Amino acid sequence: MDQSKTAVVIVAAGRGERAGQSAEGPKQYRRIGGRPVLQWTVEAFLRFPMFQHIVVLIHPDDVDRAQDCLASYGDRVRLVEGSITRQASVLKGLEALREAAPHVVLIHDGVRPFVSERVIASVLDAVTERGGAIPSVPVTDTIKRMGDRGLIANTVDRRELFAAQTPQGFPFSLILGAHEAAVQQTALSFTDDASLFEWLGHPVALVPGEIGNVKLTLAEDIVAADTKLKGTSGMIDVRTGNGYDVHQLVEGDHVTLCGVRIPHDQSLLGHSDADVGLHALTDALLATCGAGDIGTHFPPSDPQWKGVASTLFLQRAVEIVRAKGGRVCNVDITLIAEAPKVGPHRAAMVACISEATGLDNERVSIKATTNEMLGFIGRREGIAAIATASVVYGEAEERS
Ligand code: MG
């Protein structure tokens, strides 16, 4: 089979509803390793100079997105609007290649970005004048057939079972003819191109696929693909931030520490409630995602923060962390003061921070120490706090 005239059809016209909604659009436009899924997929084929015609089927609503994503590849990549079903979209892609008249066409899922050169080459090698070829992997789960009332009817011999992948390769004229025949006979529910080819009695060879040639279907698949491309496979993206704050003690009758108002013979001076513990913690959380510090978000020059409870700052910091894909794991605050005693108020402080962060009590640590009567803290001129926060990133419901 002359492979020198080989074209590619990439199907990317779906809505990908199982992957959930995203500001980046359907899953083929979601970013993995910093770039849209579809770019990775298209580039896997661009590496082969023999593919001079790469048709990408897109949804009519995605024209701008697709152009942004693929315009830089030039004439080799052509965008064609797809149709409602996968099968109808592929037919449009094949029709768009009629003039180019390739001998062989590979049809590939736009959301299989990890297809390797080896798999593409194996499929090309196996396509013959009369026969198609598809990559596949053995089914490793034991497969049950369900009978009445949800009970197992029997166990299927999995040695005969293989899961189909793409790219699927065919002689161009035969697969185009098969798609046209299917429309004529209103056989419109084929889920891949090989099954349509088989339906007409054409042979299709199985060649070894790869486990890594996954189809990104669910939101978890996209997160896993992103992790893989960032070279952090198997590593959890844990980040730690620290924060430090001091406020001056002046004449007064109470202090607010870690969200708890404590009667005292002095007060902390500040624009807000001067809660050093929560200010240090707010900085620690913001630090885990490079989001600046408390002064960036709540400048003391802004009258709207005058006298406010610092739990508001903490809640905002938690929201910022979550919007960036973070999940707070634990927080730890050390208050450094000669007085008042913290012990009697610790449980109330933990409860306040647990509520603001959504953490279990055991993940909120509040410790206190004196400064051994040394320095400004020892002279009761001020109270200091240091805080540490750990946040795991990359598990967000959505990225903003
Ligand atoms: Mg402060």
mmCIF file of C-alpha atoms and ligand atoms in Angstrom:
data_model
loop_
_atom_site.group_PDB
_atom_site.id
_atom_site.type_symbol
_atom_site.label_atom_id
_atom_site.label_comp_id
_atom_site.label_asym_id
_atom_site.label_seq_id
_atom_site.Cartn_x
_atom_site.Cartn_y
_atom_site.Cartn_z
ATOM 1 C CA MET A 1 0.000 0.000 0.000
ATOM 2 C CA ASP A 2 1.405 3.354 -1.011
ATOM 3 C CA GLN A 3 1.593 5.320 2.209
ATOM 4 C CA SER A 4 3.216 8.349 0.655
ATOM 5 C CA LYS A 5 -0.206 9.865 0.118
ATOM 6 C CA THR A 6 -1.571 9.593 3.631
ATOM 7 C CA ALA A 7 -3.964 12.027 5.251
ATOM 8 C CA VAL A 8 -5.213 12.389 8.800
ATOM 9 C CA VAL A 9 -8.679 13.202 10.127
ATOM 10 C CA ILE A 10 -8.757 14.357 13.753
ATOM 11 C CA VAL A 11 -12.177 14.368 15.390
ATOM 12 C CA ALA A 12 -12.542 17.273 17.818
ATOM 13 C CA ALA A 13 -16.137 18.377 17.277
ATOM 14 C CA GLY A 14 -17.583 16.966 20.507
ATOM 15 C CA ARG A 15 -18.776 18.821 23.565
ATOM 16 C CA GLY A 16 -17.065 16.537 26.079
ATOM 17 C CA GLU A 17 -19.815 16.815 28.645
ATOM 18 C CA ARG A 18 -18.446 14.072 30.898
ATOM 19 C CA ALA A 19 -15.350 16.225 31.578
ATOM 20 C CA GLY A 20 -17.527 19.011 33.049
ATOM 21 C CA GLN A 21 -17.605 22.698 32.216
ATOM 22 C CA SER A 22 -14.502 24.862 31.907
ATOM 23 C CA ALA A 23 -13.718 28.455 31.013
ATOM 24 C CA GLU A 24 -11.236 27.045 28.496
ATOM 25 C CA GLY A 25 -14.086 25.352 26.601
ATOM 26 C CA PRO A 26 -14.629 21.667 25.783
ATOM 27 C CA LYS A 27 -11.964 19.174 26.858
ATOM 28 C CA GLN A 28 -10.039 19.264 23.576
ATOM 29 C CA TYR A 29 -9.219 22.918 24.353
ATOM 30 C CA ARG A 30 -8.370 22.429 28.044
ATOM 31 C CA ARG A 31 -4.722 23.035 28.875
ATOM 32 C CA ILE A 32 -2.413 20.194 29.781
ATOM 33 C CA GLY A 33 1.268 20.931 30.235
ATOM 34 C CA GLY A 34 0.455 24.585 29.480
ATOM 35 C CA ARG A 35 -1.125 24.020 26.049
ATOM 36 C CA PRO A 36 -4.510 22.907 24.689
ATOM 37 C CA VAL A 37 -5.020 19.143 24.395
ATOM 38 C CA LEU A 38 -5.688 19.522 20.665
ATOM 39 C CA GLN A 39 -2.260 21.056 20.019
ATOM 40 C CA TRP A 40 -0.532 18.032 21.530
ATOM 41 C CA THR A 41 -2.674 15.732 19.398
ATOM 42 C CA VAL A 42 -2.099 17.587 16.125
ATOM 43 C CA GLU A 43 1.647 17.858 16.753
ATOM 44 C CA ALA A 44 1.917 14.085 17.159
ATOM 45 C CA PHE A 45 1.021 13.839 13.451
ATOM 46 C CA LEU A 46 2.878 16.937 12.278
ATOM 47 C CA ARG A 47 6.094 15.129 13.267
ATOM 48 C CA PHE A 48 5.550 12.878 10.233
ATOM 49 C CA PRO A 49 6.386 14.954 7.117
ATOM 50 C CA MET A 50 4.349 12.511 5.015
ATOM 51 C CA PHE A 51 1.083 13.856 6.453
ATOM 52 C CA GLN A 52 0.524 16.854 4.233
ATOM 53 C CA HIS A 53 -3.227 16.949 4.836
ATOM 54 C CA ILE A 54 -4.451 17.023 8.413
ATOM 55 C CA VAL A 55 -8.154 17.780 8.690
ATOM 56 C CA VAL A 56 -9.392 18.761 12.154
ATOM 57 C CA LEU A 57 -13.127 18.490 12.695
ATOM 58 C CA ILE A 58 -14.402 21.176 15.021
ATOM 59 C CA HIS A 59 -17.731 22.205 16.504
ATOM 60 C CA PRO A 60 -19.300 25.267 14.806
ATOM 61 C CA ASP A 61 -19.273 27.066 18.174
ATOM 62 C CA ASP A 62 -15.501 26.541 18.512
ATOM 63 C CA VAL A 63 -14.281 28.245 15.316
ATOM 64 C CA ASP A 64 -12.465 31.059 17.139
ATOM 65 C CA ARG A 65 -11.034 28.722 19.735
ATOM 66 C CA ALA A 66 -9.799 26.280 17.112
ATOM 67 C CA GLN A 67 -8.208 29.041 15.041
ATOM 68 C CA ASP A 68 -6.403 30.394 18.102
ATOM 69 C CA CYS A 69 -5.236 26.905 18.874
ATOM 70 C CA LEU A 70 -4.138 25.735 15.412
ATOM 71 C CA ALA A 71 -3.511 28.777 13.166
ATOM 72 C CA SER A 72 0.245 28.672 13.730
ATOM 73 C CA TYR A 73 0.596 25.295 11.988
ATOM 74 C CA GLY A 74 -0.089 26.708 8.524
ATOM 75 C CA ASP A 75 -1.566 24.968 5.487
ATOM 76 C CA ARG A 76 -0.982 21.395 6.546
ATOM 77 C CA VAL A 77 -3.759 21.682 9.134
ATOM 78 C CA ARG A 78 -7.249 22.455 7.872
ATOM 79 C CA LEU A 79 -10.309 23.131 10.029
ATOM 80 C CA VAL A 80 -13.639 21.665 8.942
ATOM 81 C CA GLU A 81 -16.889 22.055 10.840
ATOM 82 C CA GLY A 82 -18.153 18.712 12.073
ATOM 83 C CA SER A 83 -21.658 17.448 12.621
ATOM 84 C CA ILE A 84 -23.851 16.254 15.484
ATOM 85 C CA THR A 85 -22.512 12.712 15.751
ATOM 86 C CA ARG A 86 -18.960 11.442 15.543
ATOM 87 C CA GLN A 87 -19.857 9.316 12.544
ATOM 88 C CA ALA A 88 -21.365 12.250 10.617
ATOM 89 C CA SER A 89 -18.362 14.421 11.498
ATOM 90 C CA VAL A 90 -15.886 11.860 10.162
ATOM 91 C CA LEU A 91 -17.790 11.688 6.884
ATOM 92 C CA LYS A 92 -17.428 15.463 6.535
ATOM 93 C CA GLY A 93 -13.709 15.135 7.174
ATOM 94 C CA LEU A 94 -13.353 12.425 4.539
ATOM 95 C CA GLU A 95 -15.329 14.458 2.023
ATOM 96 C CA ALA A 96 -12.992 17.371 2.637
ATOM 97 C CA LEU A 97 -10.114 15.126 1.513
ATOM 98 C CA ARG A 98 -11.768 13.939 -1.689
ATOM 99 C CA GLU A 99 -9.817 16.365 -3.841
ATOM 100 C CA ALA A 100 -6.478 15.505 -2.232
ATOM 101 C CA ALA A 101 -7.330 11.848 -2.918
ATOM 102 C CA PRO A 102 -4.982 10.199 -0.389
ATOM 103 C CA HIS A 103 -4.382 6.448 -0.600
ATOM 104 C CA VAL A 104 -4.567 5.971 3.145
ATOM 105 C CA VAL A 105 -6.342 7.930 5.854
ATOM 106 C CA LEU A 106 -5.802 7.770 9.599
ATOM 107 C CA ILE A 107 -8.775 8.755 11.762
ATOM 108 C CA HIS A 108 -7.890 9.850 15.289
ATOM 109 C CA ASP A 109 -9.623 11.161 18.417
ATOM 110 C CA GLY A 110 -8.705 14.769 19.172
ATOM 111 C CA VAL A 111 -8.533 13.903 22.874
ATOM 112 C CA ARG A 112 -5.829 11.238 22.550
ATOM 113 C CA PRO A 113 -2.818 13.558 22.838
ATOM 114 C CA PHE A 114 -0.310 10.878 23.887
ATOM 115 C CA VAL A 115 -0.369 8.815 20.695
ATOM 116 C CA SER A 116 3.199 7.746 20.026
ATOM 117 C CA GLU A 117 5.183 7.629 16.799
ATOM 118 C CA ARG A 118 5.432 3.874 17.265
ATOM 119 C CA VAL A 119 1.648 3.403 17.327
ATOM 120 C CA ILE A 120 1.125 5.644 14.291
ATOM 121 C CA ALA A 121 3.841 3.783 12.363
ATOM 122 C CA SER A 122 2.423 0.361 13.330
ATOM 123 C CA VAL A 123 -1.022 1.278 12.043
ATOM 124 C CA LEU A 124 0.395 2.639 8.775
ATOM 125 C CA ASP A 125 2.436 -0.534 8.268
ATOM 126 C CA ALA A 126 -0.602 -2.756 8.730
ATOM 127 C CA VAL A 127 -3.009 -0.990 6.362
ATOM 128 C CA THR A 128 -3.354 -2.981 3.118
ATOM 129 C CA GLU A 129 -5.170 -2.504 -0.221
ATOM 130 C CA ARG A 130 -8.287 -4.150 1.199
ATOM 131 C CA GLY A 131 -7.839 -3.916 4.923
ATOM 132 C CA GLY A 132 -7.793 -1.445 7.740
ATOM 133 C CA ALA A 133 -5.747 -1.515 10.949
ATOM 134 C CA ILE A 134 -6.362 -0.261 14.458
ATOM 135 C CA PRO A 135 -4.280 -0.144 17.635
ATOM 136 C CA SER A 136 -5.700 -2.010 20.606
ATOM 137 C CA VAL A 137 -4.769 -3.166 24.078
ATOM 138 C CA PRO A 138 -5.808 -6.412 25.786
ATOM 139 C CA VAL A 139 -8.653 -6.050 28.264
ATOM 140 C CA THR A 140 -7.233 -6.693 31.719
ATOM 141 C CA ASP A 141 -10.395 -6.556 33.842
ATOM 142 C CA THR A 142 -12.516 -9.655 34.136
ATOM 143 C CA ILE A 143 -15.659 -8.974 32.132
ATOM 144 C CA LYS A 144 -19.145 -10.007 33.257
ATOM 145 C CA ARG A 145 -22.306 -10.141 31.222
ATOM 146 C CA MET A 146 -25.332 -8.962 33.170
ATOM 147 C CA GLY A 147 -28.522 -10.990 33.033
ATOM 148 C CA ASP A 148 -31.917 -10.553 34.660
ATOM 149 C CA ARG A 149 -32.390 -8.567 37.881
ATOM 150 C CA GLY A 150 -28.830 -7.244 37.806
ATOM 151 C CA LEU A 151 -27.327 -10.703 38.277
ATOM 152 C CA ILE A 152 -24.338 -12.019 36.364
ATOM 153 C CA ALA A 153 -25.370 -14.169 33.418
ATOM 154 C CA ASN A 154 -21.859 -15.349 32.637
ATOM 155 C CA THR A 155 -18.184 -14.420 32.591
ATOM 156 C CA VAL A 156 -16.728 -13.536 29.213
ATOM 157 C CA ASP A 157 -13.390 -15.031 28.145
ATOM 158 C CA ARG A 158 -11.234 -11.923 28.142
ATOM 159 C CA ARG A 159 -8.426 -13.556 26.146
ATOM 160 C CA GLU A 160 -10.431 -12.686 23.033
ATOM 161 C CA LEU A 161 -11.147 -9.113 24.093
ATOM 162 C CA PHE A 162 -9.234 -6.006 23.068
ATOM 163 C CA ALA A 163 -10.041 -2.332 23.642
ATOM 164 C CA ALA A 164 -9.937 -0.283 20.437
ATOM 165 C CA GLN A 165 -7.850 2.875 20.275
ATOM 166 C CA THR A 166 -7.082 5.358 17.525
ATOM 167 C CA PRO A 167 -5.591 6.264 15.036
ATOM 168 C CA GLN A 168 -7.522 3.811 12.894
ATOM 169 C CA GLY A 169 -6.098 3.469 9.372
ATOM 170 C CA PHE A 170 -7.937 2.574 6.168
ATOM 171 C CA PRO A 171 -7.613 2.745 2.404
ATOM 172 C CA PHE A 172 -9.201 6.133 1.785
ATOM 173 C CA SER A 173 -11.654 5.151 -0.953
ATOM 174 C CA LEU A 174 -12.936 2.139 1.010
ATOM 175 C CA ILE A 175 -13.599 3.981 4.264
ATOM 176 C CA LEU A 176 -15.242 6.877 2.423
ATOM 177 C CA GLY A 177 -17.415 4.346 0.570
ATOM 178 C CA ALA A 178 -18.292 2.628 3.852
ATOM 179 C CA HIS A 179 -19.367 5.911 5.459
ATOM 180 C CA GLU A 180 -21.501 6.782 2.429
ATOM 181 C CA ALA A 181 -23.104 3.343 2.445
ATOM 182 C CA ALA A 182 -23.909 3.700 6.131
ATOM 183 C CA VAL A 183 -25.739 6.988 5.481
ATOM 184 C CA GLN A 184 -27.678 5.435 2.589
ATOM 185 C CA GLN A 185 -28.778 2.553 4.785
ATOM 186 C CA THR A 186 -29.363 4.806 7.827
ATOM 187 C CA ALA A 187 -26.886 2.783 9.857
ATOM 188 C CA LEU A 188 -25.895 5.723 11.993
ATOM 189 C CA SER A 189 -24.806 4.451 15.366
ATOM 190 C CA PHE A 190 -21.263 3.191 14.845
ATOM 191 C CA THR A 191 -18.958 4.247 17.664
ATOM 192 C CA ASP A 192 -15.725 3.909 15.731
ATOM 193 C CA ASP A 193 -14.649 3.698 12.110
ATOM 194 C CA ALA A 194 -13.420 0.121 12.301
ATOM 195 C CA SER A 195 -16.901 -1.150 13.223
ATOM 196 C CA LEU A 196 -18.327 0.587 10.192
ATOM 197 C CA PHE A 197 -15.603 -0.939 8.011
ATOM 198 C CA GLU A 198 -16.251 -4.400 9.470
ATOM 199 C CA TRP A 199 -19.976 -3.975 8.865
ATOM 200 C CA LEU A 200 -19.233 -4.001 5.122
ATOM 201 C CA GLY A 201 -17.131 -7.140 5.528
ATOM 202 C CA HIS A 202 -13.721 -5.519 5.099
ATOM 203 C CA PRO A 203 -10.902 -6.991 7.215
ATOM 204 C CA VAL A 204 -9.392 -4.932 10.006
ATOM 205 C CA ALA A 205 -6.101 -5.916 11.644
ATOM 206 C CA LEU A 206 -5.326 -5.343 15.313
ATOM 207 C CA VAL A 207 -1.880 -3.936 16.031
ATOM 208 C CA PRO A 208 -0.466 -3.298 19.509
ATOM 209 C CA GLY A 209 -1.621 -0.022 20.995
ATOM 210 C CA GLU A 210 -0.296 1.512 24.183
ATOM 211 C CA ILE A 211 -1.851 1.921 27.627
ATOM 212 C CA GLY A 212 -0.580 5.507 27.564
ATOM 213 C CA ASN A 213 -2.597 6.311 24.424
ATOM 214 C CA VAL A 214 -5.540 7.274 26.607
ATOM 215 C CA LYS A 215 -8.682 9.080 25.585
ATOM 216 C CA LEU A 216 -9.217 12.025 27.925
ATOM 217 C CA THR A 217 -12.824 11.669 28.971
ATOM 218 C CA LEU A 218 -13.326 12.809 32.562
ATOM 219 C CA ALA A 219 -12.101 15.860 34.453
ATOM 220 C CA GLU A 220 -9.723 13.517 36.353
ATOM 221 C CA ASP A 221 -8.177 12.405 33.052
ATOM 222 C CA ILE A 222 -7.336 16.018 32.225
ATOM 223 C CA VAL A 223 -5.748 16.604 35.628
ATOM 224 C CA ALA A 224 -3.722 13.381 35.270
ATOM 225 C CA ALA A 225 -2.590 14.362 31.762
ATOM 226 C CA ASP A 226 -1.534 17.779 33.009
ATOM 227 C CA THR A 227 0.464 16.209 35.828
ATOM 228 C CA LYS A 228 2.130 13.780 33.420
ATOM 229 C CA LEU A 229 3.212 16.540 31.041
ATOM 230 C CA LYS A 230 4.544 18.686 33.831
ATOM 231 C CA GLY A 231 6.932 15.876 34.629
ATOM 232 C CA THR A 232 5.536 15.465 38.098
ATOM 233 C CA SER A 233 3.881 12.138 37.531
ATOM 234 C CA GLY A 234 3.241 10.485 40.861
ATOM 235 C CA MET A 235 4.313 13.570 42.789
ATOM 236 C CA ILE A 236 1.786 15.574 44.703
ATOM 237 C CA ASP A 237 2.017 19.342 44.272
ATOM 238 C CA VAL A 238 2.283 20.287 47.954
ATOM 239 C CA ARG A 239 3.282 23.874 48.654
ATOM 240 C CA THR A 240 4.155 25.560 51.918
ATOM 241 C CA GLY A 241 3.871 29.247 52.763
ATOM 242 C CA ASN A 242 4.925 31.222 55.803
ATOM 243 C CA GLY A 243 3.740 34.497 57.277
ATOM 244 C CA TYR A 244 4.906 36.868 60.007
ATOM 245 C CA ASP A 245 3.187 39.835 61.631
ATOM 246 C CA VAL A 246 3.632 42.243 64.534
ATOM 247 C CA HIS A 247 1.256 44.791 66.041
ATOM 248 C CA GLN A 248 1.999 47.356 68.682
ATOM 249 C CA LEU A 249 0.364 47.164 72.119
ATOM 250 C CA VAL A 250 -1.230 50.367 73.405
ATOM 251 C CA GLU A 251 -3.546 51.322 76.223
ATOM 252 C CA GLY A 252 -6.848 49.478 76.014
ATOM 253 C CA ASP A 253 -9.079 46.722 77.333
ATOM 254 C CA HIS A 254 -8.875 43.739 74.937
ATOM 255 C CA VAL A 255 -6.885 42.047 72.171
ATOM 256 C CA THR A 256 -8.173 39.930 69.273
ATOM 257 C CA LEU A 257 -5.998 36.875 68.619
ATOM 258 C CA CYS A 258 -6.853 34.156 66.077
ATOM 259 C CA GLY A 259 -10.382 35.484 65.837
ATOM 260 C CA VAL A 260 -11.083 35.486 69.594
ATOM 261 C CA ARG A 261 -11.670 38.658 71.615
ATOM 262 C CA ILE A 262 -9.750 38.374 74.900
ATOM 263 C CA PRO A 263 -10.142 40.890 77.754
ATOM 264 C CA HIS A 264 -6.711 42.370 78.545
ATOM 265 C CA ASP A 265 -5.159 45.461 80.068
ATOM 266 C CA GLN A 266 -3.764 46.536 76.683
ATOM 267 C CA SER A 267 -4.977 46.584 73.060
ATOM 268 C CA LEU A 268 -3.291 45.947 69.722
ATOM 269 C CA LEU A 269 -2.989 48.962 67.445
ATOM 270 C CA GLY A 270 -3.965 48.505 63.817
ATOM 271 C CA HIS A 271 -6.225 49.517 60.964
ATOM 272 C CA SER A 272 -8.373 46.397 61.218
ATOM 273 C CA ASP A 273 -8.839 44.442 64.447
ATOM 274 C CA ALA A 274 -5.009 43.996 64.490
ATOM 275 C CA ASP A 275 -5.247 40.205 64.822
ATOM 276 C CA VAL A 276 -1.590 39.268 64.323
ATOM 277 C CA GLY A 277 -2.340 35.544 64.250
ATOM 278 C CA LEU A 278 -4.819 35.742 61.396
ATOM 279 C CA HIS A 279 -2.684 38.283 59.521
ATOM 280 C CA ALA A 280 0.305 35.931 59.597
ATOM 281 C CA LEU A 281 -1.912 33.036 58.498
ATOM 282 C CA THR A 282 -3.451 35.056 55.650
ATOM 283 C CA ASP A 283 0.067 35.795 54.345
ATOM 284 C CA ALA A 284 1.070 32.138 54.643
ATOM 285 C CA LEU A 285 -1.917 31.014 52.552
ATOM 286 C CA LEU A 286 -1.415 33.670 49.874
ATOM 287 C CA ALA A 287 2.247 32.658 49.684
ATOM 288 C CA THR A 288 1.380 29.126 48.552
ATOM 289 C CA CYS A 289 0.129 30.401 45.198
ATOM 290 C CA GLY A 290 2.248 33.498 44.677
ATOM 291 C CA ALA A 291 -0.762 35.734 45.319
ATOM 292 C CA GLY A 292 1.117 38.554 47.053
ATOM 293 C CA ASP A 293 0.470 39.394 50.695
ATOM 294 C CA ILE A 294 -2.237 40.810 52.918
ATOM 295 C CA GLY A 295 -1.269 44.378 51.987
ATOM 296 C CA THR A 296 -1.829 43.608 48.281
ATOM 297 C CA HIS A 297 -5.399 42.522 48.849
ATOM 298 C CA PHE A 298 -6.429 44.613 51.857
ATOM 299 C CA PRO A 299 -4.337 47.824 51.833
ATOM 300 C CA PRO A 300 -4.454 49.735 55.149
ATOM 301 C CA SER A 301 -4.998 52.876 53.069
ATOM 302 C CA ASP A 302 -8.432 51.545 52.031
ATOM 303 C CA PRO A 303 -11.122 52.749 54.479
ATOM 304 C CA GLN A 304 -13.333 49.699 53.790
ATOM 305 C CA TRP A 305 -10.983 47.550 55.941
ATOM 306 C CA LYS A 306 -11.081 49.897 58.941
ATOM 307 C CA GLY A 307 -12.006 47.970 62.064
ATOM 308 C CA VAL A 308 -13.058 44.816 60.182
ATOM 309 C CA ALA A 309 -12.693 41.350 61.667
ATOM 310 C CA SER A 310 -9.575 39.690 60.249
ATOM 311 C CA THR A 311 -11.537 36.472 59.735
ATOM 312 C CA LEU A 312 -12.675 38.241 56.555
ATOM 313 C CA PHE A 313 -9.061 38.412 55.318
ATOM 314 C CA LEU A 314 -8.575 34.749 56.115
ATOM 315 C CA GLN A 315 -11.757 33.753 54.278
ATOM 316 C CA ARG A 316 -10.689 35.742 51.223
ATOM 317 C CA ALA A 317 -7.255 34.098 51.227
ATOM 318 C CA VAL A 318 -8.875 30.661 51.356
ATOM 319 C CA GLU A 319 -11.093 31.625 48.403
ATOM 320 C CA ILE A 320 -8.047 32.758 46.397
ATOM 321 C CA VAL A 321 -6.228 29.491 47.135
ATOM 322 C CA ARG A 322 -9.266 27.445 46.103
ATOM 323 C CA ALA A 323 -9.740 29.404 42.889
ATOM 324 C CA LYS A 324 -6.163 28.519 41.956
ATOM 325 C CA GLY A 325 -6.835 24.842 42.477
ATOM 326 C CA GLY A 326 -5.585 24.536 46.046
ATOM 327 C CA ARG A 327 -6.857 22.477 48.958
ATOM 328 C CA VAL A 328 -5.605 23.569 52.368
ATOM 329 C CA CYS A 329 -4.065 20.638 54.284
ATOM 330 C CA ASN A 330 -3.062 22.171 57.589
ATOM 331 C CA VAL A 331 -2.171 25.463 59.244
ATOM 332 C CA ASP A 332 0.096 26.214 62.194
ATOM 333 C CA ILE A 333 0.319 29.503 64.100
ATOM 334 C CA THR A 334 2.708 30.519 66.876
ATOM 335 C CA LEU A 335 1.738 33.567 68.939
ATOM 336 C CA ILE A 336 4.660 35.307 70.655
ATOM 337 C CA ALA A 337 3.491 37.385 73.628
ATOM 338 C CA GLU A 338 4.155 37.831 77.335
ATOM 339 C CA ALA A 339 0.396 38.089 77.947
ATOM 340 C CA PRO A 340 -2.478 37.300 77.813
ATOM 341 C CA LYS A 341 -2.449 33.540 78.350
ATOM 342 C CA VAL A 342 -3.563 31.713 75.230
ATOM 343 C CA GLY A 343 -4.355 28.288 76.718
ATOM 344 C CA PRO A 344 -7.879 29.101 77.947
ATOM 345 C CA HIS A 345 -8.811 30.461 74.490
ATOM 346 C CA ARG A 346 -7.084 27.896 72.291
ATOM 347 C CA ALA A 347 -10.212 25.797 71.576
ATOM 348 C CA ALA A 348 -12.183 28.882 70.522
ATOM 349 C CA MET A 349 -9.304 29.969 68.267
ATOM 350 C CA VAL A 350 -9.111 26.536 66.630
ATOM 351 C CA ALA A 351 -12.875 26.570 66.081
ATOM 352 C CA CYS A 352 -12.704 29.995 64.434
ATOM 353 C CA ILE A 353 -9.929 28.977 62.029
ATOM 354 C CA SER A 354 -11.534 25.609 61.305
ATOM 355 C CA GLU A 355 -14.683 27.372 60.258
ATOM 356 C CA ALA A 356 -12.896 29.850 57.996
ATOM 357 C CA THR A 357 -10.709 27.233 56.317
ATOM 358 C CA GLY A 358 -12.982 24.201 56.323
ATOM 359 C CA LEU A 359 -10.293 22.192 58.118
ATOM 360 C CA ASP A 360 -10.797 19.559 60.807
ATOM 361 C CA ASN A 361 -9.653 20.726 64.238
ATOM 362 C CA GLU A 362 -6.654 18.397 64.185
ATOM 363 C CA ARG A 363 -5.327 20.211 61.119
ATOM 364 C CA VAL A 364 -5.339 23.565 62.917
ATOM 365 C CA SER A 365 -2.467 24.115 65.337
ATOM 366 C CA ILE A 366 -2.186 27.107 67.650
ATOM 367 C CA LYS A 367 0.828 27.445 69.897
ATOM 368 C CA ALA A 368 2.009 30.256 72.148
ATOM 369 C CA THR A 369 5.305 31.251 73.656
ATOM 370 C CA THR A 370 6.647 34.194 75.609
ATOM 371 C CA ASN A 371 9.795 36.016 74.553
ATOM 372 C CA GLU A 372 11.435 35.456 77.954
ATOM 373 C CA MET A 373 10.882 39.146 78.701
ATOM 374 C CA LEU A 374 13.437 40.071 76.037
ATOM 375 C CA GLY A 375 13.100 42.800 73.422
ATOM 376 C CA PHE A 376 9.945 44.667 72.446
ATOM 377 C CA ILE A 377 7.751 41.651 73.052
ATOM 378 C CA GLY A 378 9.353 41.118 76.468
ATOM 379 C CA ARG A 379 8.672 44.752 77.352
ATOM 380 C CA ARG A 380 4.996 44.251 76.337
ATOM 381 C CA GLU A 381 5.298 46.797 73.540
ATOM 382 C CA GLY A 382 3.892 44.412 70.920
ATOM 383 C CA ILE A 383 2.720 40.916 70.001
ATOM 384 C CA ALA A 384 4.107 38.883 67.083
ATOM 385 C CA ALA A 385 2.877 35.802 65.241
ATOM 386 C CA ILE A 386 4.346 33.407 62.713
ATOM 387 C CA ALA A 387 2.277 31.023 60.623
ATOM 388 C CA THR A 388 2.782 28.144 58.193
ATOM 389 C CA ALA A 389 0.234 26.735 55.751
ATOM 390 C CA SER A 390 0.411 23.646 53.510
ATOM 391 C CA VAL A 391 -1.757 23.487 50.410
ATOM 392 C CA VAL A 392 -2.080 20.749 47.763
ATOM 393 C CA TYR A 393 -2.648 22.114 44.252
ATOM 394 C CA GLY A 394 -4.026 20.566 41.096
ATOM 395 C CA GLU A 395 -7.163 19.020 42.533
ATOM 396 C CA ALA A 396 -9.505 21.890 41.833
ATOM 397 C CA GLU A 397 -12.970 21.489 40.483
ATOM 398 C CA GLU A 398 -12.137 24.224 37.953
ATOM 399 C CA ARG A 399 -9.327 26.574 37.172
ATOM 400 C CA SER A 400 -10.212 30.215 36.818
HETATM 401 MG MG MG B 1 -1.010 42.971 60.503
#
